[in-house]
XYZ file of C-alpha atoms in Angstrom:
631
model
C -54.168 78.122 46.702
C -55.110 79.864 43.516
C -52.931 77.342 41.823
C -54.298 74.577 43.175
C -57.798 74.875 42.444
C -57.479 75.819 38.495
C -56.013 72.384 38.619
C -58.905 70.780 40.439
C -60.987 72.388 37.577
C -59.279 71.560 34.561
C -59.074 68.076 36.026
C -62.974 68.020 36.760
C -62.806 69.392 32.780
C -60.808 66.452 31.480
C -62.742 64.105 32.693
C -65.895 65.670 31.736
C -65.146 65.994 28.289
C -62.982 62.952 27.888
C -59.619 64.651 27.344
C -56.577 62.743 28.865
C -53.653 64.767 30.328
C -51.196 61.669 29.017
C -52.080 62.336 25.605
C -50.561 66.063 25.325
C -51.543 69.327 26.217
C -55.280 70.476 26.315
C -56.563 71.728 23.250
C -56.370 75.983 23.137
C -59.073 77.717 20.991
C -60.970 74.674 20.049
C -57.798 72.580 18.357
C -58.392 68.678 18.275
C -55.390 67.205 20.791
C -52.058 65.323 19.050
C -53.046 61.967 18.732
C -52.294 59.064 21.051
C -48.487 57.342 20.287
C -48.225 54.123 19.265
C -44.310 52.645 20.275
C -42.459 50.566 16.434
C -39.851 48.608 18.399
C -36.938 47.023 16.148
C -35.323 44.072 16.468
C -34.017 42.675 19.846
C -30.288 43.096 20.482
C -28.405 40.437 22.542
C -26.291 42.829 25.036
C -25.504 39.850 27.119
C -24.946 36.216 25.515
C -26.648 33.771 28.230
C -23.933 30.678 29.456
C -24.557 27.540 30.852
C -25.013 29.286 34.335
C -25.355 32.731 33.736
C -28.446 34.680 32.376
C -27.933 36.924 29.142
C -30.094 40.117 28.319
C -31.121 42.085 25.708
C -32.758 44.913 24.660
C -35.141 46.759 21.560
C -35.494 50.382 20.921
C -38.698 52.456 19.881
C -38.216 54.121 16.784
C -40.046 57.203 17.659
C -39.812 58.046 20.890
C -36.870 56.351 21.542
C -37.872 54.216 24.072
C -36.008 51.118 25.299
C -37.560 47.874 25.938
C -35.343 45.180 28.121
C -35.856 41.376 28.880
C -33.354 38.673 30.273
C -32.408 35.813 28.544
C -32.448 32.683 30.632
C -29.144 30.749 30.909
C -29.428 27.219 28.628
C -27.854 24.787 31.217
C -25.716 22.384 31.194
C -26.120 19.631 28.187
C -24.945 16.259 27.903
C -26.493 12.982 28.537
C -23.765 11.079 28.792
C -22.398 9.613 32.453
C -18.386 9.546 33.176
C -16.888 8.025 36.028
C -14.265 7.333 37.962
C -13.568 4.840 40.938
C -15.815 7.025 43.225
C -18.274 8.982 41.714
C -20.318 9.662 38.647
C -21.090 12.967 36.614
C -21.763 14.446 33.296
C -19.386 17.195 31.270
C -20.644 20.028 29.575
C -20.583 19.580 25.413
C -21.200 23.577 25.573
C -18.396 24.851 28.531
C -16.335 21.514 29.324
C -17.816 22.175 33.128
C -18.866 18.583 35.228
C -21.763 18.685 36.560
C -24.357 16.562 38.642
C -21.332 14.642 39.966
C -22.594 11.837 42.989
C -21.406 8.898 44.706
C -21.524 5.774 42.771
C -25.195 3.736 43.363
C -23.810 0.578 43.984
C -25.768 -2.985 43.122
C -24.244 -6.468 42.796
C -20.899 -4.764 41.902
C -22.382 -2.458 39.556
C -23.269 1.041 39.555
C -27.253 1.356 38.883
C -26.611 5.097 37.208
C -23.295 4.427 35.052
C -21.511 2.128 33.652
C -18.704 1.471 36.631
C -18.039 -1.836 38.098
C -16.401 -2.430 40.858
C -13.084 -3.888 40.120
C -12.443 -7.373 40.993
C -8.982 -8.255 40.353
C -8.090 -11.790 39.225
C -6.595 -14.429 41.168
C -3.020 -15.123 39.708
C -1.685 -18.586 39.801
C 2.225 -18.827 40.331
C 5.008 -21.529 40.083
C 8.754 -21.230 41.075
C 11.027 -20.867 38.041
C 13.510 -24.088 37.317
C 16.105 -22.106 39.416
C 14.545 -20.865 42.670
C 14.852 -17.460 42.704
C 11.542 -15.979 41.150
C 8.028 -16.678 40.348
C 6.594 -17.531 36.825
C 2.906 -16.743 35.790
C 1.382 -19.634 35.097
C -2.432 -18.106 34.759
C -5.290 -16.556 36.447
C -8.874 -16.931 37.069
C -10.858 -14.091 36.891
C -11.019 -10.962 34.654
C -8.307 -8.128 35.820
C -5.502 -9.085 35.821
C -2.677 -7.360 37.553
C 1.354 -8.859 37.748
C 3.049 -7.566 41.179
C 6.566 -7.016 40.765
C 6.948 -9.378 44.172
C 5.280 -12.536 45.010
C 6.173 -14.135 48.703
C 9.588 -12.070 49.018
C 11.094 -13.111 45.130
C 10.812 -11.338 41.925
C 7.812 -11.919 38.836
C 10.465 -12.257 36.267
C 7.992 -14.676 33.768
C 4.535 -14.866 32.114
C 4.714 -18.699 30.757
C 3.675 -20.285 27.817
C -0.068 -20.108 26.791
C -0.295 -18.801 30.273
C -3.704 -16.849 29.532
C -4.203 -18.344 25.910
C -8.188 -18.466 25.235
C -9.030 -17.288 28.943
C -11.977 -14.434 29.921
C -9.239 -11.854 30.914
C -9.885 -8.344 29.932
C -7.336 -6.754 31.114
C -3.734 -6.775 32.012
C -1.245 -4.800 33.958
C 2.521 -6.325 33.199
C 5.180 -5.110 35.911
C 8.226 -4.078 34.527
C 10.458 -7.078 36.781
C 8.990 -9.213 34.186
C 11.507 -9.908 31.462
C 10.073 -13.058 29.531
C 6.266 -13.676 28.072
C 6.057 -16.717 26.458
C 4.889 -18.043 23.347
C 1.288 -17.886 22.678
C 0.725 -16.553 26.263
C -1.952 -14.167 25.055
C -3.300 -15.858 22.527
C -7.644 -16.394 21.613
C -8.117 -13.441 24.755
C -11.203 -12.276 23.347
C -12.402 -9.819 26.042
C -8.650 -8.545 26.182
C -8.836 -5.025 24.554
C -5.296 -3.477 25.439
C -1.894 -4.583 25.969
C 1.989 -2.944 26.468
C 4.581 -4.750 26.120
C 7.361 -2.306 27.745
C 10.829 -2.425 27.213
C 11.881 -4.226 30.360
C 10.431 -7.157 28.149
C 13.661 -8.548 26.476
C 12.240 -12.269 25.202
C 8.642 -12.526 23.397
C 7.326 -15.867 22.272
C 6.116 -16.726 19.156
C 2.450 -15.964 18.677
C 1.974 -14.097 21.863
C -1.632 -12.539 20.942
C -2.170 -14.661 17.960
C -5.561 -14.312 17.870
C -7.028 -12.613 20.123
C -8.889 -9.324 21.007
C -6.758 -6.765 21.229
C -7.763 -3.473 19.892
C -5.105 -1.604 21.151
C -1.133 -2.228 21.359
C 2.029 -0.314 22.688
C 5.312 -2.064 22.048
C 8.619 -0.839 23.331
C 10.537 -4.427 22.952
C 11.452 -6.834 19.842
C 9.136 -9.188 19.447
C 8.731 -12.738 17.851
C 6.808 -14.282 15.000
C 3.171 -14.065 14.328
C 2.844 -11.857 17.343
C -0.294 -10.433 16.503
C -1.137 -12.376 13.641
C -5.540 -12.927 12.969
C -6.138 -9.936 15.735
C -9.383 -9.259 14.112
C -9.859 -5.627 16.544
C -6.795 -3.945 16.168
C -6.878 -0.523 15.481
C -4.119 1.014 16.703
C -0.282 0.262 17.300
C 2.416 2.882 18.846
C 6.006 2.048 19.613
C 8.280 2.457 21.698
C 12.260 4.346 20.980
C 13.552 0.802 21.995
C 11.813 -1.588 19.336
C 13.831 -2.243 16.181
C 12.679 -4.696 14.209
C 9.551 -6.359 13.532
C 9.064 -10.561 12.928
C 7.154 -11.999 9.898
C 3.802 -12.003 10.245
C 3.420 -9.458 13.071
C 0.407 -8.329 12.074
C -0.935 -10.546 9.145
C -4.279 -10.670 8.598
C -5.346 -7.721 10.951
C -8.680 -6.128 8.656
C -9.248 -3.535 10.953
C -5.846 -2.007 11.169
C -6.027 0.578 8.402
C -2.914 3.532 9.509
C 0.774 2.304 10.450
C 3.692 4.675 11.423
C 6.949 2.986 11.351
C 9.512 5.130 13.483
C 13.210 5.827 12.762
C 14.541 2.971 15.195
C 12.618 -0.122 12.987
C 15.169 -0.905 10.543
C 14.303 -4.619 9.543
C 10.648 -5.833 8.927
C 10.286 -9.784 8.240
C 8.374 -11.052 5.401
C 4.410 -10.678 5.857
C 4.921 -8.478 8.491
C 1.546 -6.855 7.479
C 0.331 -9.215 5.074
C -3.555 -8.776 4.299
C -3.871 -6.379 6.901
C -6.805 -3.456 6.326
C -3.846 -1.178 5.792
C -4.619 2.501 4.057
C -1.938 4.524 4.431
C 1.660 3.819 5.751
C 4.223 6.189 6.604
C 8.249 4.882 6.891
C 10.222 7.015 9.112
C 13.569 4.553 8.611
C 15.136 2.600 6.029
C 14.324 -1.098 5.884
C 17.642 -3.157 5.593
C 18.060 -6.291 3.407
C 19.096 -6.842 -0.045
C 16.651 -5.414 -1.945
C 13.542 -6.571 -3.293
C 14.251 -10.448 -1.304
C 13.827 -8.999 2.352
C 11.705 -6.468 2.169
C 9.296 -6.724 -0.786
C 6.709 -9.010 1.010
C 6.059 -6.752 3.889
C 3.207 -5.416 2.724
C 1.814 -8.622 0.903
C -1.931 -8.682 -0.092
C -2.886 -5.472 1.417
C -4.947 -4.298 -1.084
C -6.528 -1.980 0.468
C -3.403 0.050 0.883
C -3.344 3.311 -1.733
C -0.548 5.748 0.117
C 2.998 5.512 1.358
C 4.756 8.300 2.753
C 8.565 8.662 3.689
C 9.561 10.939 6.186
C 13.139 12.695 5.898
C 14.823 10.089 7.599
C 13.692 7.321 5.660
C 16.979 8.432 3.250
C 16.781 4.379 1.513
C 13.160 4.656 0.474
C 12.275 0.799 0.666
C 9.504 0.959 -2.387
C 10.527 -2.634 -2.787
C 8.488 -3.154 0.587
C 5.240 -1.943 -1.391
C 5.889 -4.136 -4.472
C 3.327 -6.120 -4.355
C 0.340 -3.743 -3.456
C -1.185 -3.316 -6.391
C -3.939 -0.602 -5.343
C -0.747 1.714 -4.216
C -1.685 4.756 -6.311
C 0.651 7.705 -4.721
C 3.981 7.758 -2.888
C 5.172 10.496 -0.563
C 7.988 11.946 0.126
C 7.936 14.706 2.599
C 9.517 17.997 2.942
C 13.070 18.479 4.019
C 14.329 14.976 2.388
C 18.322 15.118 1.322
C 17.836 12.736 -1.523
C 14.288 12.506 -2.887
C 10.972 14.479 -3.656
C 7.682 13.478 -5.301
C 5.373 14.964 -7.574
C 1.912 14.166 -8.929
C 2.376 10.416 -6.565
C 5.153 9.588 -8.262
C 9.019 9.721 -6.387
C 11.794 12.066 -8.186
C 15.494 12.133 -7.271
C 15.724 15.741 -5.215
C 17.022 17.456 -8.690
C 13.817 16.008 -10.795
C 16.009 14.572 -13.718
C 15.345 11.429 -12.568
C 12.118 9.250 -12.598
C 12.212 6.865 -9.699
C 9.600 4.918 -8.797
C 5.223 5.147 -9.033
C 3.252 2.925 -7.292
C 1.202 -0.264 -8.907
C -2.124 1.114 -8.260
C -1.596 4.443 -10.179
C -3.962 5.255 -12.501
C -4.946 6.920 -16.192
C -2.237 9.311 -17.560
C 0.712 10.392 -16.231
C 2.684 13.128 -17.262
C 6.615 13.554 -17.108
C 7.787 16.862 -15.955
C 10.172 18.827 -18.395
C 13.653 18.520 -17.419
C 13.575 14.742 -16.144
C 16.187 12.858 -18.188
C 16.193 9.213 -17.187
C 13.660 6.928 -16.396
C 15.546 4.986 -13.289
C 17.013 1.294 -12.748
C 14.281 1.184 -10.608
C 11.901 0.398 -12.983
C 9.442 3.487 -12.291
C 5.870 1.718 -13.924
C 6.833 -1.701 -13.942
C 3.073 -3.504 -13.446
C 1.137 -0.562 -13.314
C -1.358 -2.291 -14.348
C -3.999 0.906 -14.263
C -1.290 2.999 -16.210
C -2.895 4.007 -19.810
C -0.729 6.379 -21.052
C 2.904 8.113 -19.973
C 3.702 10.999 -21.838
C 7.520 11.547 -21.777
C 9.131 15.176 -22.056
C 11.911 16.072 -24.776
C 14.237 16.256 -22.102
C 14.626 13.019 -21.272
C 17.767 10.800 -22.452
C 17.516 7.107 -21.097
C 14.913 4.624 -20.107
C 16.485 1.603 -17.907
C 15.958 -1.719 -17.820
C 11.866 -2.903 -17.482
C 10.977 0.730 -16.657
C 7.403 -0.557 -18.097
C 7.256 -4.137 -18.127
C 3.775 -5.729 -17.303
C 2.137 -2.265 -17.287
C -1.267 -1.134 -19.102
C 0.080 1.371 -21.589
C -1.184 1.204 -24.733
C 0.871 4.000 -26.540
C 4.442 5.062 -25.974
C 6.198 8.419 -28.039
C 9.978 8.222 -27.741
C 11.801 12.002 -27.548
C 14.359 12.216 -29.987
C 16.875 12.447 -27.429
C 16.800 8.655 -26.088
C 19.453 7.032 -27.643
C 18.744 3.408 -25.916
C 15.322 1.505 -24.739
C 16.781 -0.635 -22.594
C 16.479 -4.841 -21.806
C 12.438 -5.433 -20.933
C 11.834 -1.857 -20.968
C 8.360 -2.508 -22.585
C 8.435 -6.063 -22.535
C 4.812 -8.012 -21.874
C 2.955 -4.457 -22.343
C -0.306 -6.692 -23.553
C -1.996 -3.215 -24.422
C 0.504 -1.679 -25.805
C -0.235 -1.449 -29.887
C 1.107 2.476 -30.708
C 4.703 3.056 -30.630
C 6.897 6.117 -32.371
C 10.545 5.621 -32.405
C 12.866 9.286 -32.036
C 15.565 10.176 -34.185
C 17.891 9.231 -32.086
C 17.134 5.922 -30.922
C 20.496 3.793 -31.848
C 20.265 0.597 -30.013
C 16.792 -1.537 -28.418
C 17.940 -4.242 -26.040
C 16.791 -7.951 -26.097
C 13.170 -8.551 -25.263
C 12.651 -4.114 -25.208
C 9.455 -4.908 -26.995
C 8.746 -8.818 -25.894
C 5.067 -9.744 -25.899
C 3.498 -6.630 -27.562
C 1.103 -6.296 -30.161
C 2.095 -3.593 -32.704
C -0.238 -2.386 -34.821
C 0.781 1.138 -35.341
C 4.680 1.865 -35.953
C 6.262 4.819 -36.952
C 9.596 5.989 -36.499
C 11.168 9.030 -37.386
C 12.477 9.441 -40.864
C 15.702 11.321 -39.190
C 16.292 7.541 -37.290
C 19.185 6.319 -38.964
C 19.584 2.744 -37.405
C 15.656 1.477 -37.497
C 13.384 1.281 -40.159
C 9.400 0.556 -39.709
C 8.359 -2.724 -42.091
C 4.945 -3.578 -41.659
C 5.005 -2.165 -38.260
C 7.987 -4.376 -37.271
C 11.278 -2.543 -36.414
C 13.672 -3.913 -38.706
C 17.549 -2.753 -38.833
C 19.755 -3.066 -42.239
C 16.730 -2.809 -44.040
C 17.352 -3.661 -47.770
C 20.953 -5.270 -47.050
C 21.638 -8.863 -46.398
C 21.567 -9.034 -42.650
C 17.975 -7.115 -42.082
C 17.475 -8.110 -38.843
C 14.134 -8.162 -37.034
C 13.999 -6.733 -34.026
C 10.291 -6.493 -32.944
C 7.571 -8.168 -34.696
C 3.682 -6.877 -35.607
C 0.454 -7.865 -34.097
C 0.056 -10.748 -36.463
C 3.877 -12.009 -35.417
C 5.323 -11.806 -39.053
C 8.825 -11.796 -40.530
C 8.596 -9.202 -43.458
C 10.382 -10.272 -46.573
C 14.019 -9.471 -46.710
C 14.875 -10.449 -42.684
C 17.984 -12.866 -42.765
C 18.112 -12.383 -38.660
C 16.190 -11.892 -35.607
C 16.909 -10.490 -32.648
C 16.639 -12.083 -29.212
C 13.601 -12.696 -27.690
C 11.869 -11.023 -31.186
C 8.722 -13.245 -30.323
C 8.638 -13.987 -26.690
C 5.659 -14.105 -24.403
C 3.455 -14.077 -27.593
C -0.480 -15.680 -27.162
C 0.216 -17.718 -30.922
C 0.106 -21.372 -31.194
C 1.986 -22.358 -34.885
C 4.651 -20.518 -36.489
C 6.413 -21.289 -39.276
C 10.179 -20.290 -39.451
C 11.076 -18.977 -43.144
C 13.455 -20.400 -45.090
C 17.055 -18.350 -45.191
C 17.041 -18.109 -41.581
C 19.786 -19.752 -40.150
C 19.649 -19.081 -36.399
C 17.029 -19.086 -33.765
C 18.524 -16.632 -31.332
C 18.165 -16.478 -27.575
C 15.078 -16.454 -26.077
C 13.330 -16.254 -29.587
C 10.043 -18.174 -28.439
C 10.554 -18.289 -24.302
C 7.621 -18.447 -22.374
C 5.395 -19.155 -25.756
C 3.300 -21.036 -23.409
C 0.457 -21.611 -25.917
C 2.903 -22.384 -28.653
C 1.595 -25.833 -29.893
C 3.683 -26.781 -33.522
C 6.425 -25.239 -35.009
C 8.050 -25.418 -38.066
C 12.291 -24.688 -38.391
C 13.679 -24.114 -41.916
C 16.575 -26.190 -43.691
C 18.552 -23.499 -43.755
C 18.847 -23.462 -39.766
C 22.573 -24.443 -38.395
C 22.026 -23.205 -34.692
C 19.708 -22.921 -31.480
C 20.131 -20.966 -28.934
C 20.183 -20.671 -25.550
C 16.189 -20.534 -23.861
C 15.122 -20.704 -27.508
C 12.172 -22.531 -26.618
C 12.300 -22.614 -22.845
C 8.997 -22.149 -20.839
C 6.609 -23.427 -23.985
C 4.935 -25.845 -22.097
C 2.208 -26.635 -25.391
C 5.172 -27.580 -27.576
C 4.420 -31.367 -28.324
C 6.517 -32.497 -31.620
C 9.530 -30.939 -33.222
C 11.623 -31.833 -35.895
C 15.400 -30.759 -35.957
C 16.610 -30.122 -39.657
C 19.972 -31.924 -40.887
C 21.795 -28.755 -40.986
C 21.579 -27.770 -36.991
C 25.019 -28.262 -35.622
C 24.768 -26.730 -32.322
C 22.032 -26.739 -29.664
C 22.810 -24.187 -26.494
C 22.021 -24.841 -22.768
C 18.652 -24.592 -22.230
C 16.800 -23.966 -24.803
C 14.385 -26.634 -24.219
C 13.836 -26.083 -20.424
C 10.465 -26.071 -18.771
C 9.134 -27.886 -22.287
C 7.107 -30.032 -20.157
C 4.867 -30.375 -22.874
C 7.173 -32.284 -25.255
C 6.638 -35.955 -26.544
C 8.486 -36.256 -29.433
C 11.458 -34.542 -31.282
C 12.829 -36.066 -34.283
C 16.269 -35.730 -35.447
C 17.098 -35.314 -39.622
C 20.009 -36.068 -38.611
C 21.134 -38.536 -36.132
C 24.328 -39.565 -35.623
C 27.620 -37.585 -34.488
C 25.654 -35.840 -31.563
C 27.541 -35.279 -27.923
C 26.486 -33.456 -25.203
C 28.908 -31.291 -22.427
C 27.896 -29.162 -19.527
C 29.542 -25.850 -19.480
C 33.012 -25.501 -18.299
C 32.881 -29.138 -17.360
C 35.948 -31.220 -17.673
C 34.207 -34.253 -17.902
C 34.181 -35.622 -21.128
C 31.129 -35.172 -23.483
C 28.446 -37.545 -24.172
C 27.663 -39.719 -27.225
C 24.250 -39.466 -27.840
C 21.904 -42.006 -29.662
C 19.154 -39.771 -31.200
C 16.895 -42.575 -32.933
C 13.826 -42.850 -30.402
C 11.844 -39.639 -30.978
C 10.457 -40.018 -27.382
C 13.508 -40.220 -25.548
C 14.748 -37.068 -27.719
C 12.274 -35.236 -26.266
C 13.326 -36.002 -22.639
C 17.167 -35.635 -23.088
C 16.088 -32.019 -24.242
C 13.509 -30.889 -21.892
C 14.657 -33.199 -18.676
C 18.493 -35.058 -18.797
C 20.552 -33.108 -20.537
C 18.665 -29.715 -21.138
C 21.902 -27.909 -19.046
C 23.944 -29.338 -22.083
C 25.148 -28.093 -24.849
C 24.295 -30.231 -27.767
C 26.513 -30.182 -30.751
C 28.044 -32.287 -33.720
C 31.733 -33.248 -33.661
């Protein structure tokens, strides 16, 4: 009891004098009490993330006491505000959890639901006719939307969709059985609202034209189909295929903008011309090899797709059909994947599997390129032939051989030849407009006819340990200083340096001049010497020249008047062709003139050479498969 009341007392005390028990003890011999504390929480702590249905917590701690605050964190709900369906109900999944939620009955109005986007289905009525023989039905059309082809109709078999059966109806959708075997031509075609189609394998005959078209945004195909298929199908976006397709018609899928990704399986081994021709194609990947003689069959596949900068080749493509991209000219890389027996690629550009072989870079490729060490021939294939993009190849020491028009038509506009390539083979630079730099190797021996046609040299050099060539005026002479210097490729300014008694075939063809004048001493002008001198207007042919020969002249369509000296004896086949520019070609000397076809055993004819006009047609038009010579 004792107890109790000093309690009562110090309690009446407290209160009295303002002291609070909950701040600390009561002051002893007049000492001021500890001051009041103040909690310094930290930072909140997530102990429990909230979900979509579950609340989360978490929690903050007083520095100096220690004490621990909590509070619950709410769960966030479900989001998404987008409505699915089905056939029965409605509902909305999760973008957070993947959960539905809010799933309900459809709301139906007039056929449509008032909350989503489902419409009752209303299938289409489908009009049928007996086939010629009796024993099935043929599809001859439909009215309505949704379209769906039974398997049976009245006890017999749906073996037939006929010609322009749906062509330009409202359908939006179709559902082919599999007893149908035959769709005929155009049966598809100007569908609009139709979005999808399959054509499964059960489908052994397709018409010509079948969805030429129409709407189509989406396409399966497990059968062989016909041309122009889906030729002008504006939508489509996407095509799969089935194991059982193997070939594809011409014009499949020309002019399709929006199709811009193709796989080709293993099974398509044949693609007719135009297959994809101006399609929206980006990037194509060939898991087969194309068959056909190569370029004719397959090198207008990909026609006018110039959109298209990457082709890939899977393993079992072991052909590679480049020839199928020859004409894209915004191609800038090739692939060749992984695992392939026979090929690789590096930097875009395709490789034999060893890399000592250059094979082929794509038209579209751009800037410089850069051989790899150890590559020593520059393929058959003609690797940069129209690379039109192509500035500047550097090639490595290594390399040995460059093959026939390896660069022909491309953008180059320097070339250094390694001392170990012995030959530049036929065309291998030939119509290089840019191309005005050139160093020869030592060991360059032998330049093919027309290796250098059409170029513009303005800066030669050739290495002083080159024993065959010599630079003149930047023209690549051989024999220099003997009596049969013979040109081989002419300057910028198209000149024959003093001291040339011969030159080469096709020395000035493809060249932008439009007069020349022949110097005196020559005696021949060789094969091809002016071919396809299309702006070549007058020319002038020395007294000392005995012979012409063969496409000497052909393709210069400017070429009006020509006079033949007295001393030509022989004119070859063709070397006036395509001279459809040519009115008059006088003769120094006119009589003793016959004209043979090759290996003919007919007899050879007399020719009267004294009207300038008809001259000029017995070489360009009557007889310009003769050779012209005097007895």
């Amino acid at each position: 009891m004792k107890t109790k009341a000093k309690s009562v007392v110090a309690l009446f005390l407290c209160a009295a004098t303002g002291v609070s028990l909950m701040s600390g003890c009561f002051s002893r011999g007049g000492e001021e009490p500890p001051p009041e504390h103040t909690h310094s929480y930290g930072e909140w702590i997530t102990q429990n993330e909230p979900s979509c249905i579950l609340d989360g917590s978490k929690y903050r701690k007083c520095e100096g006491c220690g004490n621990i605050e909590r509070q619950i964190i709410e769960a966030i709900g479900h989001n998404s505000d987008i409505w699915l369906f089905d056939d029965n109900s409605h509902y909305k999944k999760c973008v957070v959890c993947d959960e539905n939620f809010q799933e309900e009955n459809h709301n139906i109005k007039d056929g449509k639901c008032t909350v989503c986007e489902f419409e009752e289905v209303k299938l289409a009525t489908v009009l049928y006719q007996l086939n010629e023989n009796g024993d099935g039905y043929v599809v001859a059309g439909a009215e309505g939307e949704i379209v769906e082809i039974p398997e049976i109709y009245e006890g017999l078999p749906v073996t037939e969709i006929a010609a322009s059966a749906f062509s330009a109806s409202e359908i939006s959708t179709v559902k082919i059985a599999d007893s149908v075997t035959k769709i005929g031509s155009k049966a598809f075609s100007m569908c609009k609202k139709l979005k999808k189609i399959e054509i499964s394998s059960s489908v052994t005959e397709v018409g010509t034209y079948v969805c030429w078209g129409s709407g189509v945004e989406e396409v399966f195909i497990d059968g062989n189909l016909s041309k122009g298929a889906f030729r002008e199908c504006e939508n489509l976006k996407s095509v799969s295929f089935g194991s059982n397709i193997t070939s594809l018609p011409e014009q499949a899928f020309y002019l399709c903008p929006s199709l811009k990704e193709i796989t080709l399986p293993k099974q398509i081994n044949s693609c007719g011309q135009y297959a994809f021709r101006e399609s929206g194609l980006e990037k194509v990947k060939l898991c087969g090899d194309l068959l056909g003689s190569v370029p004719l069959d397959t090198m207008y596949i990909f026609y006018g797709c110039k959109n298209l900068v990457e082709a890939t080749f899977a393993p079992t493509a072991a052909k590679l059909s480049y020839y199928a991209f020859d004409t894209c000219s915004s191609l800038e890389r090739y692939i060749v994947e992984d695992g392939h027996p026979n090929f690789t690629s590096y930097n875009g550009i395709i490789y034999s599997k060893d890399m000592q072989t250059c094979v082929k870079a794509g038209h579209g490729i751009k800037g410089e390129v850069e051989i790899p060490d150890g590559v020593l021939s520059l393929s058959g294939e003609q690797p940069f032939r129209n690379c039109k993009n192509l500035t500047s190849v550097i090639l490595p020491a290594s390399l040995t051989q460059i093959n026939n028009a390896c660069f022909s038509g491309s953008g180059i506009k320097s070339i250094n030849i390694p001392d170990g390539v012995t030959k530049i083979s036929a065309k291998a630079f030939s119509e290089c407009e840019a191309l005005q730099n050139v160093h020869l190797g030592a060991g360059v021996t032998e330049i093919e006819e027309g290796a250098f046609s059409g170029i513009n040299l303005t800066n030669l050099t050739i290495s002083p340990q080159n024993e065959k060539f010599t630079a003149s005026n930047n023209c690549i002479v051989t024999g220099y200083g003997t009596q049969t210097c013979t040109l081989i490729v002419s300057n910028a300014e198209n000149e024959i340096p003093s001291g040339v008694t011969e030159i080469a075939d096709y020395a000035f063809s493809n060249k932008n001049f439009t007069t020349f004048v022949v110097p005196e001493g020559i005696k021949k002008i060789s094969r091809g010497m002016f071919e396809w001198c299309e702006k070549l207007e007058s020319i002038t042919l020395p007294s000392t020249l005995t012979e012409i020969d063969r496409y000497a002249f052909r393709g210069c369509s400017s070429l009006k008047n020509l006079t033949i000296p007295s001393n030509v004896k022989f004119i070859n086949v063709s070397a006036f062709e395509k001279c459809t520019g040519l009115t008059s070609v006088t003769f120094e000397n006119k009589t003793g003139w016959t004209a043979k076809k090759n290996n003919s055993t007919d007899a050879a004819l007399t020719l009267n050479l004294d009207d300038s006009a008809a001259n000029a047609k017995f070489l360009s038009e009557t007889y310009y498969k003769y050779n012209w010579k005097i007895s």
